[in-house]
Tab-separated table of N, CA and C in Angstrom:
chain	number	residue	atom	x	y	z
R	121	MET	N	-48.790	-221.746	226.466
R	121	MET	CA	-48.955	-221.025	227.715
R	121	MET	C	-47.595	-220.808	228.359
R	122	TYR	N	-47.449	-219.626	228.920
R	122	TYR	CA	-46.248	-219.275	229.662
R	122	TYR	C	-46.602	-219.205	231.139
R	123	GLU	N	-45.610	-219.319	231.992
R	123	GLU	CA	-45.816	-219.215	233.431
R	123	GLU	C	-44.960	-218.075	233.955
R	124	LEU	N	-45.520	-217.293	234.871
R	124	LEU	CA	-44.838	-216.131	235.426
R	124	LEU	C	-45.067	-216.098	236.927
R	125	TYR	N	-44.026	-215.793	237.671
R	125	TYR	CA	-44.144	-215.564	239.113
R	125	TYR	C	-43.488	-214.229	239.419
R	126	VAL	N	-44.230	-213.341	240.079
R	126	VAL	CA	-43.671	-212.067	240.520
R	126	VAL	C	-44.091	-211.815	241.959
R	127	GLU	N	-43.249	-211.068	242.661
R	127	GLU	CA	-43.545	-210.736	244.052
R	127	GLU	C	-42.970	-209.366	244.368
R	128	GLY	N	-43.407	-208.821	245.500
R	128	GLY	CA	-42.858	-207.558	245.967
R	128	GLY	C	-43.835	-206.410	245.860
R	129	GLU	N	-43.270	-205.204	245.913
R	129	GLU	CA	-44.070	-203.987	245.790
R	129	GLU	C	-44.565	-203.845	244.352
R	130	SER	N	-45.575	-203.034	244.161
R	130	SER	CA	-46.243	-202.950	242.857
R	130	SER	C	-45.303	-202.546	241.719
R	131	TYR	N	-44.500	-201.507	241.900
R	131	TYR	CA	-43.594	-201.084	240.832
R	131	TYR	C	-42.593	-202.192	240.521
R	132	GLU	N	-42.047	-202.835	241.557
R	132	GLU	CA	-41.095	-203.938	241.365
R	132	GLU	C	-41.733	-205.081	240.577
R	133	ARG	N	-42.982	-205.408	240.906
R	133	ARG	CA	-43.682	-206.473	240.175
R	133	ARG	C	-43.835	-206.096	238.710
R	134	GLY	N	-44.183	-204.847	238.448
R	134	GLY	CA	-44.351	-204.404	237.070
R	134	GLY	C	-43.060	-204.468	236.277
R	135	VAL	N	-41.970	-203.975	236.874
R	135	VAL	CA	-40.675	-204.015	236.192
R	135	VAL	C	-40.273	-205.460	235.933
R	136	ALA	N	-40.423	-206.325	236.951
R	136	ALA	CA	-40.045	-207.736	236.792
R	136	ALA	C	-40.888	-208.407	235.716
R	137	ALA	N	-42.203	-208.203	235.769
R	137	ALA	CA	-43.078	-208.817	234.762
R	137	ALA	C	-42.734	-208.296	233.374
R	138	GLY	N	-42.459	-207.004	233.269
R	138	GLY	CA	-42.090	-206.428	231.977
R	138	GLY	C	-40.807	-207.017	231.430
R	139	LYS	N	-39.792	-207.136	232.283
R	139	LYS	CA	-38.514	-207.703	231.839
R	139	LYS	C	-38.660	-209.167	231.451
R	140	LEU	N	-39.429	-209.915	232.246
R	140	LEU	CA	-39.574	-211.351	231.990
R	140	LEU	C	-40.457	-211.655	230.788
R	141	THR	N	-41.336	-210.727	230.444
R	141	THR	CA	-42.275	-210.979	229.342
R	141	THR	C	-42.144	-209.933	228.234
R	142	ARG	N	-41.001	-209.265	228.158
R	142	ARG	CA	-40.803	-208.164	227.199
R	142	ARG	C	-41.266	-208.523	225.790
R	143	GLU	N	-40.827	-209.668	225.285
R	143	GLU	CA	-41.194	-210.060	223.917
R	143	GLU	C	-42.698	-210.264	223.795
R	144	LEU	N	-43.322	-210.822	224.839
R	144	LEU	CA	-44.774	-211.033	224.809
R	144	LEU	C	-45.517	-209.700	224.877
R	145	VAL	N	-45.028	-208.773	225.700
R	145	VAL	CA	-45.640	-207.440	225.793
R	145	VAL	C	-45.617	-206.775	224.423
R	146	GLN	N	-44.461	-206.797	223.787
R	146	GLN	CA	-44.316	-206.140	222.492
R	146	GLN	C	-45.116	-206.861	221.409
R	147	TYR	N	-45.137	-208.184	221.464
R	147	TYR	CA	-45.908	-208.960	220.489
R	147	TYR	C	-47.402	-208.674	220.642
R	148	GLN	N	-47.907	-208.670	221.891
R	148	GLN	CA	-49.334	-208.423	222.119
R	148	GLN	C	-49.727	-207.053	221.597
R	149	GLU	N	-48.872	-206.072	221.800
R	149	GLU	CA	-49.197	-204.729	221.326
R	149	GLU	C	-49.229	-204.687	219.803
R	150	GLU	N	-48.276	-205.340	219.178
R	150	GLU	CA	-48.246	-205.388	217.715
R	150	GLU	C	-49.493	-206.073	217.171
R	151	VAL	N	-49.845	-207.217	217.739
R	151	VAL	CA	-51.020	-207.963	217.281
R	151	VAL	C	-52.294	-207.155	217.529
R	152	PHE	N	-52.398	-206.542	218.712
R	152	PHE	CA	-53.582	-205.767	219.058
R	152	PHE	C	-53.769	-204.599	218.092
R	153	THR	N	-52.712	-203.844	217.854
R	153	THR	CA	-52.843	-202.695	216.952
R	153	THR	C	-53.094	-203.140	215.515
R	154	ASN	N	-52.480	-204.242	215.093
R	154	ASN	CA	-52.759	-204.767	213.747
R	154	ASN	C	-54.223	-205.159	213.606
R	155	GLN	N	-54.779	-205.789	214.652
R	155	GLN	CA	-56.178	-206.207	214.595
R	155	GLN	C	-57.103	-204.992	214.568
R	156	ILE	N	-56.781	-203.971	215.341
R	156	ILE	CA	-57.583	-202.741	215.298
R	156	ILE	C	-57.556	-202.164	213.885
R	157	HIS	N	-56.388	-202.191	213.235
R	157	HIS	CA	-56.277	-201.696	211.852
R	157	HIS	C	-57.108	-202.547	210.891
R	158	GLN	N	-57.226	-203.848	211.159
R	158	GLN	CA	-58.071	-204.698	210.310
R	158	GLN	C	-59.546	-204.420	210.556
R	159	LEU	N	-59.913	-204.211	211.826
R	159	LEU	CA	-61.312	-203.940	212.153
R	159	LEU	C	-61.744	-202.561	211.668
R	160	VAL	N	-60.810	-201.621	211.701
R	160	VAL	CA	-61.082	-200.245	211.290
R	160	VAL	C	-60.006	-199.858	210.272
R	161	PRO	N	-60.193	-200.252	208.998
R	161	PRO	CA	-59.137	-200.052	208.004
R	161	PRO	C	-58.963	-198.607	207.532
R	162	SER	N	-59.867	-197.735	207.868
R	162	SER	CA	-59.795	-196.340	207.429
R	162	SER	C	-58.928	-195.517	208.385
R	163	ASP	N	-57.916	-194.851	207.848
R	163	ASP	CA	-57.083	-193.979	208.676
R	163	ASP	C	-57.915	-192.866	209.313
R	164	PHE	N	-58.902	-192.379	208.572
R	164	PHE	CA	-59.766	-191.330	209.114
R	164	PHE	C	-60.524	-191.842	210.336
R	165	TYR	N	-61.160	-193.015	210.215
R	165	TYR	CA	-61.914	-193.563	211.342
R	165	TYR	C	-61.000	-193.988	212.484
R	166	LEU	N	-59.785	-194.423	212.168
R	166	LEU	CA	-58.817	-194.730	213.225
R	166	LEU	C	-58.470	-193.476	214.021
R	167	SER	N	-58.317	-192.360	213.328
R	167	SER	CA	-58.005	-191.115	214.042
R	167	SER	C	-59.190	-190.693	214.904
R	168	ILE	N	-60.410	-190.912	214.413
R	168	ILE	CA	-61.608	-190.623	215.213
R	168	ILE	C	-61.644	-191.539	216.431
R	169	LEU	N	-61.360	-192.836	216.229
R	169	LEU	CA	-61.335	-193.794	217.337
R	169	LEU	C	-60.278	-193.397	218.361
R	170	GLN	N	-59.102	-192.994	217.893
R	170	GLN	CA	-58.032	-192.580	218.800
R	170	GLN	C	-58.472	-191.363	219.618
R	171	LEU	N	-59.110	-190.405	218.976
R	171	LEU	CA	-59.620	-189.232	219.693
R	171	LEU	C	-60.706	-189.631	220.687
R	172	PHE	N	-61.610	-190.523	220.261
R	172	PHE	CA	-62.687	-190.979	221.141
R	172	PHE	C	-62.117	-191.660	222.378
R	173	VAL	N	-61.216	-192.615	222.175
R	173	VAL	CA	-60.635	-193.347	223.305
R	173	VAL	C	-59.847	-192.387	224.194
R	174	GLY	N	-59.089	-191.475	223.585
R	174	GLY	CA	-58.343	-190.488	224.364
R	174	GLY	C	-59.249	-189.618	225.214
R	175	TRP	N	-60.358	-189.170	224.635
R	175	TRP	CA	-61.293	-188.339	225.391
R	175	TRP	C	-62.024	-189.167	226.439
R	176	PHE	N	-62.510	-190.336	226.048
R	176	PHE	CA	-63.273	-191.194	226.955
R	176	PHE	C	-62.423	-191.612	228.148
R	177	ASN	N	-61.145	-191.877	227.922
R	177	ASN	CA	-60.251	-192.358	228.981
R	177	ASN	C	-59.360	-191.251	229.545
R	178	ARG	N	-59.713	-189.999	229.309
R	178	ARG	CA	-58.842	-188.885	229.690
R	178	ARG	C	-58.531	-188.862	231.184
R	179	ASP	N	-59.420	-189.346	232.016
R	179	ASP	CA	-59.197	-189.374	233.465
R	179	ASP	C	-59.019	-190.799	233.979
R	180	LEU	N	-58.670	-191.707	233.090
R	180	LEU	CA	-58.574	-193.120	233.470
R	180	LEU	C	-57.659	-193.332	234.665
R	181	ASP	N	-56.488	-192.722	234.664
R	181	ASP	CA	-55.543	-192.967	235.753
R	181	ASP	C	-56.078	-192.514	237.107
R	182	ALA	N	-56.991	-191.552	237.130
R	182	ALA	CA	-57.591	-191.101	238.388
R	182	ALA	C	-58.513	-192.159	238.986
R	183	HIS	N	-58.909	-193.137	238.184
R	183	HIS	CA	-59.829	-194.176	238.638
R	183	HIS	C	-59.144	-195.527	238.803
R	184	VAL	N	-57.840	-195.538	238.701
R	184	VAL	CA	-57.066	-196.767	238.883
R	184	VAL	C	-56.273	-196.604	240.171
R	185	PRO	N	-56.396	-197.548	241.100
R	185	PRO	CA	-55.645	-197.437	242.356
R	185	PRO	C	-54.139	-197.297	242.103
R	186	ASP	N	-53.477	-196.541	242.979
R	186	ASP	CA	-52.047	-196.275	242.839
R	186	ASP	C	-51.238	-197.565	242.684
R	187	GLU	N	-51.597	-198.608	243.425
R	187	GLU	CA	-50.873	-199.882	243.330
R	187	GLU	C	-50.805	-200.367	241.886
R	188	TYR	N	-51.920	-200.316	241.185
R	188	TYR	CA	-51.959	-200.806	239.808
R	188	TYR	C	-51.295	-199.830	238.845
R	189	ARG	N	-51.446	-198.526	239.102
R	189	ARG	CA	-50.747	-197.547	238.259
R	189	ARG	C	-49.241	-197.748	238.342
R	190	GLN	N	-48.736	-197.994	239.553
R	190	GLN	CA	-47.300	-198.225	239.729
R	190	GLN	C	-46.858	-199.491	238.997
R	191	GLU	N	-47.662	-200.532	239.097
R	191	GLU	CA	-47.318	-201.791	238.423
R	191	GLU	C	-47.353	-201.626	236.904
R	192	ILE	N	-48.363	-200.949	236.409
R	192	ILE	CA	-48.471	-200.700	234.967
R	192	ILE	C	-47.307	-199.827	234.501
R	193	TYR	N	-46.945	-198.824	235.302
R	193	TYR	CA	-45.809	-197.973	234.944
R	193	TYR	C	-44.532	-198.805	234.857
R	194	GLY	N	-44.311	-199.678	235.831
R	194	GLY	CA	-43.140	-200.551	235.787
R	194	GLY	C	-43.145	-201.445	234.565
R	195	MET	N	-44.310	-201.996	234.249
R	195	MET	CA	-44.415	-202.871	233.084
R	195	MET	C	-44.233	-202.098	231.783
R	196	SER	N	-44.663	-200.846	231.770
R	196	SER	CA	-44.561	-200.054	230.532
R	196	SER	C	-43.112	-199.821	230.119
R	197	LYS	N	-42.178	-200.015	231.036
R	197	LYS	CA	-40.758	-199.879	230.697
R	197	LYS	C	-40.344	-200.912	229.653
R	198	ALA	N	-41.121	-202.002	229.523
R	198	ALA	CA	-40.820	-203.053	228.547
R	198	ALA	C	-41.514	-202.818	227.211
R	199	ALA	N	-42.363	-201.804	227.142
R	199	ALA	CA	-43.122	-201.562	225.909
R	199	ALA	C	-42.216	-201.010	224.815
R	200	SER	N	-42.563	-201.334	223.604
R	200	SER	CA	-41.835	-200.842	222.434
R	200	SER	C	-42.148	-199.364	222.212
R	201	HIS	N	-41.211	-198.665	221.610
R	201	HIS	CA	-41.464	-197.274	221.219
R	201	HIS	C	-41.985	-197.193	219.787
R	202	GLU	N	-42.227	-198.355	219.197
R	202	GLU	CA	-42.742	-198.416	217.828
R	202	GLU	C	-44.107	-197.742	217.705
R	203	PHE	N	-44.864	-197.717	218.791
R	203	PHE	CA	-46.230	-197.197	218.741
R	203	PHE	C	-46.370	-195.868	219.484
R	204	ASP	N	-45.277	-195.141	219.629
R	204	ASP	CA	-45.328	-193.855	220.323
R	204	ASP	C	-46.201	-192.834	219.602
R	205	ASP	N	-46.519	-193.080	218.316
R	205	ASP	CA	-47.438	-192.182	217.607
R	205	ASP	C	-48.857	-192.301	218.157
R	206	ILE	N	-49.161	-193.413	218.819
R	206	ILE	CA	-50.471	-193.586	219.458
R	206	ILE	C	-50.470	-192.847	220.791
R	207	ALA	N	-49.463	-193.114	221.603
R	207	ALA	CA	-49.301	-192.484	222.920
R	207	ALA	C	-47.984	-192.982	223.512
R	208	PRO	N	-47.487	-192.329	224.564
R	208	PRO	CA	-46.290	-192.841	225.240
R	208	PRO	C	-46.573	-194.218	225.864
R	209	PRO	N	-45.538	-195.019	226.112
R	209	PRO	CA	-45.740	-196.392	226.600
R	209	PRO	C	-46.664	-196.520	227.809
R	210	TYR	N	-46.479	-195.712	228.844
R	210	TYR	CA	-47.335	-195.846	230.024
R	210	TYR	C	-48.798	-195.608	229.676
R	211	GLN	N	-49.073	-194.560	228.923
R	211	GLN	CA	-50.458	-194.261	228.560
R	211	GLN	C	-51.066	-195.375	227.712
R	212	ARG	N	-50.283	-195.936	226.801
R	212	ARG	CA	-50.797	-197.033	225.966
R	212	ARG	C	-51.125	-198.247	226.822
R	213	ILE	N	-50.170	-198.671	227.661
R	213	ILE	CA	-50.383	-199.873	228.466
R	213	ILE	C	-51.560	-199.659	229.414
R	214	LEU	N	-51.650	-198.487	230.026
R	214	LEU	CA	-52.782	-198.177	230.897
R	214	LEU	C	-54.088	-198.285	230.123
R	215	ASN	N	-54.137	-197.703	228.948
R	215	ASN	CA	-55.367	-197.731	228.153
R	215	ASN	C	-55.696	-199.118	227.633
R	216	TYR	N	-54.694	-199.954	227.396
R	216	TYR	CA	-54.987	-201.330	226.977
R	216	TYR	C	-55.738	-202.073	228.078
R	217	HIS	N	-55.531	-201.671	229.323
R	217	HIS	CA	-56.272	-202.289	230.419
R	217	HIS	C	-57.760	-201.935	230.348
R	218	ALA	N	-58.090	-200.923	229.612
R	218	ALA	CA	-59.487	-200.540	229.397
R	218	ALA	C	-59.902	-200.860	227.967
R	219	ALA	N	-59.268	-201.876	227.389
R	219	ALA	CA	-59.523	-202.214	225.981
R	219	ALA	C	-60.981	-202.557	225.721
R	220	HIS	N	-61.680	-203.023	226.749
R	220	HIS	CA	-63.094	-203.321	226.521
R	220	HIS	C	-63.854	-202.067	226.115
R	221	ASP	N	-63.343	-200.889	226.508
R	221	ASP	CA	-63.983	-199.645	226.079
R	221	ASP	C	-63.829	-199.433	224.580
R	222	ILE	N	-62.691	-199.867	224.040
R	222	ILE	CA	-62.541	-199.835	222.587
R	222	ILE	C	-63.589	-200.756	221.977
R	223	GLY	N	-63.801	-201.887	222.636
R	223	GLY	CA	-64.848	-202.814	222.194
R	223	GLY	C	-66.220	-202.172	222.216
R	224	HIS	N	-66.487	-201.374	223.271
R	224	HIS	CA	-67.769	-200.667	223.317
R	224	HIS	C	-67.889	-199.698	222.148
R	225	ALA	N	-66.775	-199.077	221.796
R	225	ALA	CA	-66.798	-198.158	220.656
R	225	ALA	C	-67.103	-198.901	219.363
R	226	LEU	N	-66.744	-200.191	219.323
R	226	LEU	CA	-66.964	-201.000	218.125
R	226	LEU	C	-68.152	-201.946	218.269
R	227	GLN	N	-68.902	-201.844	219.365
R	227	GLN	CA	-69.921	-202.849	219.638
R	227	GLN	C	-71.012	-202.906	218.578
R	228	ASN	N	-71.310	-201.803	217.929
R	228	ASN	CA	-72.318	-201.849	216.873
R	228	ASN	C	-71.892	-202.759	215.739
R	229	MET	N	-70.579	-203.010	215.661
R	229	MET	CA	-70.070	-203.910	214.635
R	229	MET	C	-70.075	-205.353	215.132
R	230	SER	N	-70.439	-205.567	216.409
R	230	SER	CA	-70.493	-206.902	217.025
R	230	SER	C	-69.185	-207.659	216.837
R	231	LEU	N	-68.077	-206.990	217.089
R	231	LEU	CA	-66.778	-207.602	216.843
R	231	LEU	C	-66.109	-208.140	218.093
R	232	VAL	N	-66.336	-207.535	219.244
R	232	VAL	CA	-65.604	-207.937	220.435
R	232	VAL	C	-66.520	-207.936	221.645
R	233	GLY	N	-66.123	-208.625	222.682
R	233	GLY	CA	-66.852	-208.656	223.939
R	233	GLY	C	-66.243	-209.680	224.868
R	234	CYS	N	-66.452	-209.509	226.172
R	234	CYS	CA	-65.930	-210.427	227.178
R	234	CYS	C	-67.082	-211.205	227.802
R	235	THR	N	-66.795	-212.447	228.199
R	235	THR	CA	-67.796	-213.222	228.916
R	235	THR	C	-67.713	-212.871	230.396
R	236	SER	N	-68.846	-212.969	231.069
R	236	SER	CA	-68.871	-212.643	232.491
R	236	SER	C	-69.947	-213.470	233.182
R	237	PHE	N	-69.913	-213.428	234.515
R	237	PHE	CA	-70.929	-214.125	235.295
R	237	PHE	C	-71.142	-213.375	236.600
R	238	ALA	N	-72.280	-213.645	237.218
R	238	ALA	CA	-72.554	-213.140	238.563
R	238	ALA	C	-73.385	-214.189	239.282
R	239	THR	N	-73.148	-214.324	240.565
R	239	THR	CA	-73.934	-215.255	241.375
R	239	THR	C	-74.093	-214.678	242.778
R	240	TRP	N	-75.138	-215.080	243.468
R	240	TRP	CA	-75.405	-214.611	244.816
R	240	TRP	C	-76.391	-215.560	245.471
R	241	GLY	N	-76.774	-215.242	246.674
R	241	GLY	CA	-77.739	-216.065	247.390
R	241	GLY	C	-77.213	-217.470	247.642
R	242	SER	N	-78.066	-218.459	247.418
R	242	SER	CA	-77.686	-219.850	247.698
R	242	SER	C	-76.595	-220.367	246.763
R	243	ALA	N	-76.317	-219.656	245.680
R	243	ALA	CA	-75.289	-220.100	244.734
R	243	ALA	C	-73.879	-219.666	245.138
R	244	SER	N	-73.756	-218.792	246.147
R	244	SER	CA	-72.422	-218.433	246.635
R	244	SER	C	-72.298	-218.897	248.085
R	245	GLU	N	-71.078	-219.112	248.521
R	245	GLU	CA	-70.835	-219.716	249.835
R	245	GLU	C	-71.485	-218.957	250.979
R	246	ASP	N	-71.369	-217.630	250.970
R	246	ASP	CA	-71.929	-216.851	252.076
R	246	ASP	C	-73.121	-215.992	251.660
R	247	GLY	N	-73.640	-216.228	250.462
R	247	GLY	CA	-74.801	-215.497	249.985
R	247	GLY	C	-74.492	-214.160	249.341
R	248	SER	N	-73.237	-213.716	249.415
R	248	SER	CA	-72.898	-212.413	248.848
R	248	SER	C	-72.710	-212.501	247.336
R	249	LEU	N	-72.720	-211.348	246.730
R	249	LEU	CA	-72.572	-211.240	245.284
R	249	LEU	C	-71.130	-211.506	244.880
R	250	ILE	N	-70.937	-212.347	243.880
R	250	ILE	CA	-69.628	-212.606	243.283
R	250	ILE	C	-69.765	-212.309	241.799
R	251	VAL	N	-68.895	-211.448	241.294
R	251	VAL	CA	-68.919	-211.081	239.884
R	251	VAL	C	-67.547	-211.377	239.295
R	252	GLY	N	-67.533	-211.948	238.111
R	252	GLY	CA	-66.271	-212.208	237.428
R	252	GLY	C	-66.395	-211.915	235.949
R	253	ARG	N	-65.286	-211.531	235.355
R	253	ARG	CA	-65.266	-211.297	233.918
R	253	ARG	C	-63.982	-211.883	233.378
R	254	ASN	N	-64.109	-212.625	232.302
R	254	ASN	CA	-62.935	-213.129	231.603
R	254	ASN	C	-62.458	-212.060	230.637
R	255	PHE	N	-61.168	-211.918	230.550
R	255	PHE	CA	-60.592	-211.005	229.564
R	255	PHE	C	-60.403	-211.823	228.289
R	256	ASP	N	-61.527	-212.178	227.671
R	256	ASP	CA	-61.480	-213.101	226.536
R	256	ASP	C	-62.132	-212.528	225.284
R	257	PHE	N	-62.185	-211.202	225.197
R	257	PHE	CA	-62.751	-210.647	223.977
R	257	PHE	C	-61.864	-211.062	222.812
R	258	TYR	N	-62.485	-211.308	221.696
R	258	TYR	CA	-61.761	-211.891	220.571
R	258	TYR	C	-61.250	-210.803	219.645
R	259	VAL	N	-59.956	-210.711	219.546
R	259	VAL	CA	-59.343	-209.811	218.572
R	259	VAL	C	-58.373	-210.594	217.703
R	260	GLY	N	-58.731	-211.838	217.439
R	260	GLY	CA	-57.932	-212.662	216.542
R	260	GLY	C	-57.169	-213.760	217.260
R	261	ASP	N	-56.876	-214.818	216.511
R	261	ASP	CA	-56.148	-215.962	217.061
R	261	ASP	C	-54.755	-215.579	217.534
R	262	GLU	N	-54.110	-214.664	216.825
R	262	GLU	CA	-52.750	-214.271	217.198
R	262	GLU	C	-52.717	-213.613	218.572
R	263	PHE	N	-53.728	-212.801	218.879
R	263	PHE	CA	-53.770	-212.130	220.179
R	263	PHE	C	-53.944	-213.140	221.303
R	264	ALA	N	-54.741	-214.165	221.065
R	264	ALA	CA	-55.054	-215.152	222.102
R	264	ALA	C	-53.996	-216.237	222.241
R	265	ARG	N	-53.012	-216.246	221.373
R	265	ARG	CA	-52.046	-217.346	221.315
R	265	ARG	C	-51.153	-217.456	222.548
R	266	ASP	N	-50.577	-216.385	222.984
R	266	ASP	CA	-49.543	-216.425	224.021
R	266	ASP	C	-50.069	-215.988	225.380
R	267	LYS	N	-50.860	-216.838	225.993
R	267	LYS	CA	-51.392	-216.541	227.319
R	267	LYS	C	-50.327	-216.828	228.378
R	268	ILE	N	-50.467	-216.156	229.508
R	268	ILE	CA	-49.544	-216.305	230.628
R	268	ILE	C	-50.346	-216.727	231.855
R	269	ILE	N	-49.903	-217.776	232.516
R	269	ILE	CA	-50.451	-218.118	233.825
R	269	ILE	C	-49.555	-217.397	234.824
R	270	ALA	N	-50.093	-216.366	235.455
R	270	ALA	CA	-49.298	-215.498	236.327
R	270	ALA	C	-49.644	-215.740	237.791
R	271	PHE	N	-48.615	-215.923	238.584
R	271	PHE	CA	-48.754	-216.093	240.028
R	271	PHE	C	-48.186	-214.845	240.688
R	272	TYR	N	-49.016	-214.166	241.461
R	272	TYR	CA	-48.628	-212.919	242.105
R	272	TYR	C	-48.529	-213.115	243.613
R	273	ASN	N	-47.465	-212.575	244.180
R	273	ASN	CA	-47.271	-212.564	245.623
R	273	ASN	C	-46.956	-211.122	246.019
R	274	PRO	N	-47.998	-210.293	246.141
R	274	PRO	CA	-47.762	-208.885	246.451
R	274	PRO	C	-47.238	-208.700	247.876
R	275	ALA	N	-46.467	-207.646	248.086
R	275	ALA	CA	-45.947	-207.350	249.420
R	275	ALA	C	-47.096	-207.155	250.405
R	276	ASP	N	-48.193	-206.596	249.947
R	276	ASP	CA	-49.397	-206.416	250.758
R	276	ASP	C	-50.563	-207.053	250.027
R	277	GLY	N	-51.457	-207.669	250.765
R	277	GLY	CA	-52.637	-208.264	250.149
R	277	GLY	C	-52.496	-209.755	249.951
R	278	HIS	N	-53.407	-210.295	249.180
R	278	HIS	CA	-53.492	-211.735	248.977
R	278	HIS	C	-52.710	-212.184	247.752
R	279	LYS	N	-52.138	-213.365	247.845
R	279	LYS	CA	-51.553	-214.005	246.672
R	279	LYS	C	-52.702	-214.363	245.737
R	280	PHE	N	-52.443	-214.354	244.439
R	280	PHE	CA	-53.472	-214.766	243.494
R	280	PHE	C	-52.840	-215.269	242.218
R	281	MET	N	-53.651	-215.932	241.422
R	281	MET	CA	-53.238	-216.460	240.125
R	281	MET	C	-54.243	-215.976	239.107
R	282	MET	N	-53.763	-215.712	237.902
R	282	MET	CA	-54.662	-215.305	236.825
R	282	MET	C	-54.084	-215.761	235.499
R	283	VAL	N	-54.941	-215.849	234.518
R	283	VAL	CA	-54.511	-216.066	233.143
R	283	VAL	C	-54.560	-214.694	232.488
R	284	THR	N	-53.478	-214.317	231.833
R	284	THR	CA	-53.369	-212.958	231.314
R	284	THR	C	-52.595	-212.944	230.005
R	285	PHE	N	-52.303	-211.775	229.527
R	285	PHE	CA	-51.537	-211.558	228.306
R	285	PHE	C	-50.351	-210.664	228.633
R	286	GLY	N	-49.341	-210.651	227.784
R	286	GLY	CA	-48.206	-209.762	227.966
R	286	GLY	C	-48.662	-208.316	228.036
R	287	GLY	N	-48.167	-207.584	229.018
R	287	GLY	CA	-48.513	-206.177	229.171
R	287	GLY	C	-49.706	-205.915	230.058
R	288	MET	N	-50.349	-206.966	230.542
R	288	MET	CA	-51.522	-206.780	231.393
R	288	MET	C	-51.170	-207.174	232.820
R	289	THR	N	-51.757	-206.468	233.773
R	289	THR	CA	-51.491	-206.740	235.173
R	289	THR	C	-52.778	-206.682	235.972
R	290	GLY	N	-52.798	-207.385	237.073
R	290	GLY	CA	-53.979	-207.398	237.916
R	290	GLY	C	-55.133	-208.109	237.242
R	291	VAL	N	-56.145	-208.353	238.040
R	291	VAL	CA	-57.366	-208.917	237.487
R	291	VAL	C	-58.136	-207.732	236.937
R	292	LEU	N	-58.460	-207.764	235.673
R	292	LEU	CA	-58.919	-206.565	234.983
R	292	LEU	C	-60.316	-206.112	235.356
R	293	SER	N	-61.097	-206.939	236.002
R	293	SER	CA	-62.408	-206.524	236.494
R	293	SER	C	-62.420	-206.670	238.004
R	294	ALA	N	-62.912	-205.668	238.676
R	294	ALA	CA	-62.966	-205.730	240.138
R	294	ALA	C	-64.289	-206.326	240.573
C-alpha cells in the first residue's frame, strides 16, 4: 500500500497526484490493458469493444462535474503515451473511471463486478439512504497489487480518505 496526500484546487490536485504516482498510473494502465487483452484475446472483438465503449461513453465528460474533469485532466499529464492508439491520455483516464461499464460489456462472461451496499431507516444514523460501492472489480492480482490510501484536502468541500489505484481520482460512485 502507498500513501498519498494532495490538497488545493482540482487541477492542482490532479497534477500533484499524477506526478507523485506517475509510475503507479502507468503500471495500472499497462496491467489493465493487458488484462483486457487476456479477457478478450481477439483483435476483432477488442476493436468492437473499443467502438462500444467509445460510443457508450461518448458524452461521459458531460456527466462528470467540472471539478473531477479538471482533476482527471491534471492526472492525465502523468499517463504514458504508449496507449495513444486507444485514445489520448485524458480520454483514457476519464474512461477508466467508468471501467465498470467495460465490465457491463463483459458481464455475460461473469468476469468482473464491484461489491456495493445500501442502508436506510433504522440502519443509518438519520434514517436517510446511504449507498456505497467498492472499486474492487477483479481484473487480476497485478491490478489489485498497488493500492493507494489517498488523503484529499480540497480547496472547497470536505476532506476525505479513500483507497484507490494509480490514475483514479475521487470516490468513483456518488
